[in-house]
Short mmCIF file of C-alpha atoms in Angstrom, two decimals:
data_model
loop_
_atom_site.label_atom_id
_atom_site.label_comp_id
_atom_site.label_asym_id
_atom_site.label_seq_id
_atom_site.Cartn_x
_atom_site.Cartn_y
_atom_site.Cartn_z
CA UNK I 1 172.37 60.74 75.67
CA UNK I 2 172.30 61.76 71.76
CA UNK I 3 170.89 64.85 70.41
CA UNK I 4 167.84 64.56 68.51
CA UNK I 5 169.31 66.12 65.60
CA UNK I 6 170.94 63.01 65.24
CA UNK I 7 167.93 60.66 65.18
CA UNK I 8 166.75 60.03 61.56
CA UNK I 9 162.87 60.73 60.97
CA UNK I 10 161.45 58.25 57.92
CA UNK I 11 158.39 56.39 57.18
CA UNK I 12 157.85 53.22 58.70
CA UNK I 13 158.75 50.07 57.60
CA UNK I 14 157.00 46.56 58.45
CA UNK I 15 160.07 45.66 60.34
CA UNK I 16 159.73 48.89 62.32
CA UNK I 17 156.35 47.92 63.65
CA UNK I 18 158.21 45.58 66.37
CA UNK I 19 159.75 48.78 67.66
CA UNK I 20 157.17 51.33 67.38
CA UNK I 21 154.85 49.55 69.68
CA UNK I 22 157.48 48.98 71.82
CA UNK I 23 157.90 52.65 71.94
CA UNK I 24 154.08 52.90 71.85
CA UNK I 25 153.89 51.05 75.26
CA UNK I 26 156.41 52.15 77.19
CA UNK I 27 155.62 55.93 76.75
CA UNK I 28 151.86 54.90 77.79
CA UNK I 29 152.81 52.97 80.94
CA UNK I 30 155.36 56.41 81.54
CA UNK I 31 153.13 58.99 80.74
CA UNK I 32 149.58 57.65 82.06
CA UNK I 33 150.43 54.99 84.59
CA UNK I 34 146.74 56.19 85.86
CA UNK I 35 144.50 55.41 82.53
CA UNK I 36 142.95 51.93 82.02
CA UNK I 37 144.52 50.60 78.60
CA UNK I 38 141.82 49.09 76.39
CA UNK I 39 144.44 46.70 75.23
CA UNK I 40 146.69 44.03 76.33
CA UNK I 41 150.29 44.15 74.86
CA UNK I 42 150.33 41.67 72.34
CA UNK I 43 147.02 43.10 71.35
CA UNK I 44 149.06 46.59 70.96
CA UNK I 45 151.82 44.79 69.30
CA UNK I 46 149.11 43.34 66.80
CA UNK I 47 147.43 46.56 65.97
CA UNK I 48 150.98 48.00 64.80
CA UNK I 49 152.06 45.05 62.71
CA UNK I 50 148.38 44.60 60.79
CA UNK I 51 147.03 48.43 60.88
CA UNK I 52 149.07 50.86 61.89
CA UNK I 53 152.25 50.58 59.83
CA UNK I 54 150.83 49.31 56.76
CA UNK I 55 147.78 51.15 56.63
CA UNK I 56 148.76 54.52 58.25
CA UNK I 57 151.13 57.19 57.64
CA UNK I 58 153.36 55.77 60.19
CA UNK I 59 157.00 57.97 60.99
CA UNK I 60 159.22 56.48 63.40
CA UNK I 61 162.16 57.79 64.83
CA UNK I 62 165.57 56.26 64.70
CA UNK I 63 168.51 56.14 67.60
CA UNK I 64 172.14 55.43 65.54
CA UNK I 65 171.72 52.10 66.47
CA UNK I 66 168.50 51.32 64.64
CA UNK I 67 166.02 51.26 67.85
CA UNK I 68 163.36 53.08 67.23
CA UNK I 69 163.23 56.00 69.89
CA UNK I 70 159.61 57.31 68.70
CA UNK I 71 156.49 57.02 66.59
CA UNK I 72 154.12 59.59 64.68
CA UNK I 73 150.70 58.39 62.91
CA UNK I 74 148.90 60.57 60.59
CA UNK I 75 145.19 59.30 59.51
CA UNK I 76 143.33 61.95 57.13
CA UNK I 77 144.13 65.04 59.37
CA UNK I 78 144.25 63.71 62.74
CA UNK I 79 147.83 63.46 64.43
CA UNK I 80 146.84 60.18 65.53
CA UNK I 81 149.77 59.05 67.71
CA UNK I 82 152.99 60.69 68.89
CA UNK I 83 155.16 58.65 71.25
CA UNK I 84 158.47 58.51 72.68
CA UNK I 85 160.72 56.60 74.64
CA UNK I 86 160.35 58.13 77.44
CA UNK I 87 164.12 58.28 78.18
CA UNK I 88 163.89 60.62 74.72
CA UNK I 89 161.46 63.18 76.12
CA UNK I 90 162.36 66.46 76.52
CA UNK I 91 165.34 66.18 73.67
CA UNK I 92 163.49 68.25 70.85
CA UNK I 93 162.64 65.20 69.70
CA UNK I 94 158.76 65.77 69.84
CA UNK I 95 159.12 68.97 68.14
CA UNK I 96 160.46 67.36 65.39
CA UNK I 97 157.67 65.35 64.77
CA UNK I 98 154.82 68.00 65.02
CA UNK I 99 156.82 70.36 62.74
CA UNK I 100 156.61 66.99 59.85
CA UNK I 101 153.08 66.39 60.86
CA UNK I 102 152.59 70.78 60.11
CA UNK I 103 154.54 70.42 56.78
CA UNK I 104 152.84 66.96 55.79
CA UNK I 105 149.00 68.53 56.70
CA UNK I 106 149.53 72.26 55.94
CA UNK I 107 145.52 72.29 55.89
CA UNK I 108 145.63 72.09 59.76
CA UNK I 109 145.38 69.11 62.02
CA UNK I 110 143.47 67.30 64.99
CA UNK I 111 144.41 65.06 67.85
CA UNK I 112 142.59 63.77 71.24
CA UNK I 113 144.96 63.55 74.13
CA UNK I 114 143.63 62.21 78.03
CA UNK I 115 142.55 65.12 80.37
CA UNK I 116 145.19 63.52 82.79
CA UNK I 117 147.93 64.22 80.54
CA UNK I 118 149.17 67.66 81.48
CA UNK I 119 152.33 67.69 79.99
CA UNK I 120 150.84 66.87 76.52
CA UNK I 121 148.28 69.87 76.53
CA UNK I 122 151.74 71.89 77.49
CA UNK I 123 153.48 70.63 74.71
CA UNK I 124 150.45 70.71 72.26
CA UNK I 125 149.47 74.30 73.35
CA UNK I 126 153.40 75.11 72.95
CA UNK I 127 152.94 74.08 69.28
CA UNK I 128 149.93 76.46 68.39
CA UNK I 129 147.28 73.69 68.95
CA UNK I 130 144.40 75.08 70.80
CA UNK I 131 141.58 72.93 72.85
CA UNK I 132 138.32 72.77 70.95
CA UNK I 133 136.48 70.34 72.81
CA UNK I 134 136.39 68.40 76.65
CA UNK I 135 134.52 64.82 76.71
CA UNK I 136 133.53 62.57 79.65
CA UNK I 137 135.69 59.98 77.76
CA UNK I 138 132.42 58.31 76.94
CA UNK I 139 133.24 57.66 73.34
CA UNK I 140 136.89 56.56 73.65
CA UNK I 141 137.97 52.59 74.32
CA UNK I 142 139.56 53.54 77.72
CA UNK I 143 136.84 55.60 79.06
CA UNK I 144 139.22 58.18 79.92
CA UNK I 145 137.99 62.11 80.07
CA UNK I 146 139.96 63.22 77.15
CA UNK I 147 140.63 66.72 74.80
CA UNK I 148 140.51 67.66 71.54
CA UNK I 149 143.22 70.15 70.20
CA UNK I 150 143.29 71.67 67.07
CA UNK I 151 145.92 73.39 65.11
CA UNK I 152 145.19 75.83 61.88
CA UNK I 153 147.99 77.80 59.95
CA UNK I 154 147.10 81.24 60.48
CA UNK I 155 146.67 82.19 57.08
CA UNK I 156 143.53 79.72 56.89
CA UNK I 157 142.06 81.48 60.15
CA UNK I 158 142.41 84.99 57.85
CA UNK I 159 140.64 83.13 54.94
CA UNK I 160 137.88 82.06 57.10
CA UNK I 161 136.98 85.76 57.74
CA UNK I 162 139.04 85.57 61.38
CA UNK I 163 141.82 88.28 61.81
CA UNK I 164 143.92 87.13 64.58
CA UNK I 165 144.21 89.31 67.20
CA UNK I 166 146.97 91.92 67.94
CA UNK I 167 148.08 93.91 70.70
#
């Protein structure tokens, strides 16, 4: 196993989008084994290569071998996608990712994540997000219950007229 210091973080490539969805469904299939995927594979595959690496602020993660071990998307101010191989989870690896997405959107940031998928709101809530909204999943493709987190730097909250509170 290699420390995730030693993965490089860098924007996406075309030739990365191969790997990234790779990533992309392997973590899924890991992580929510439960949830319906809108999608079939080569559909996923697709949706990398035309939209999501060219169009998207697309990070991936690389082992030293090339293969790409994870994926980050950033659209506007929504975290749109964070994935890893799920032999890379719990390596710091994740952390890595939200503290780029934090210093590349130091407004604040968004993201939806499935009500299923506990570890997520862990990892989320571990990172400062904070749940804003619940859904019946009725406006997502897989019709899944889902959450909306939100993260804002804490000197925005004190602009806003909020004082965080002390003990």
């Amino acid at each position: 196993m290699t420390d995730a210091n030693t993965v490089i973080i860098r924007r996406a490539e075309p030739a990365d989008a191969a790997g990234a969805a790779e990533v992309w469904l392997r973590s899924y299939a890991a992580a929510l084994p439960a949830v319906r995927r809108a999608h079939s594979d080569d559909e996923v595959r697709a949706w990398f290569r035309y939209v999501v690496v060219p169009e998207r602020e697309t990070w991936v993660a690389g082992g030293e071998d090339g293969t790409i071990v994870g994926v980050m998307v950033l659209q506007g101010g929504h975290l749109d996608q964070l994935y890893l191989a799920p032999e890379r989870r719990g390596e710091g690896l994740g952390d890595r990712f939200v503290a780029l997405a934090k210093e590349r959107r130091p407004e604040g940031l968004e993201l939806w994540t499935f009500q299923v998928n506990t570890p997520a709101h862990r990892f989320y809530e571990r990172h400062g997000f904070t749940a804003a909204e619940r859904t019946d999943g009725g406006g997502n493709e897989e019709r899944e219950p889902d959450v909306r987190y939100v993260w804002l730097p804490s000197k925005r909250v004190r602009s806003a007229g909020f004082e965080p509170a002390t003990s």
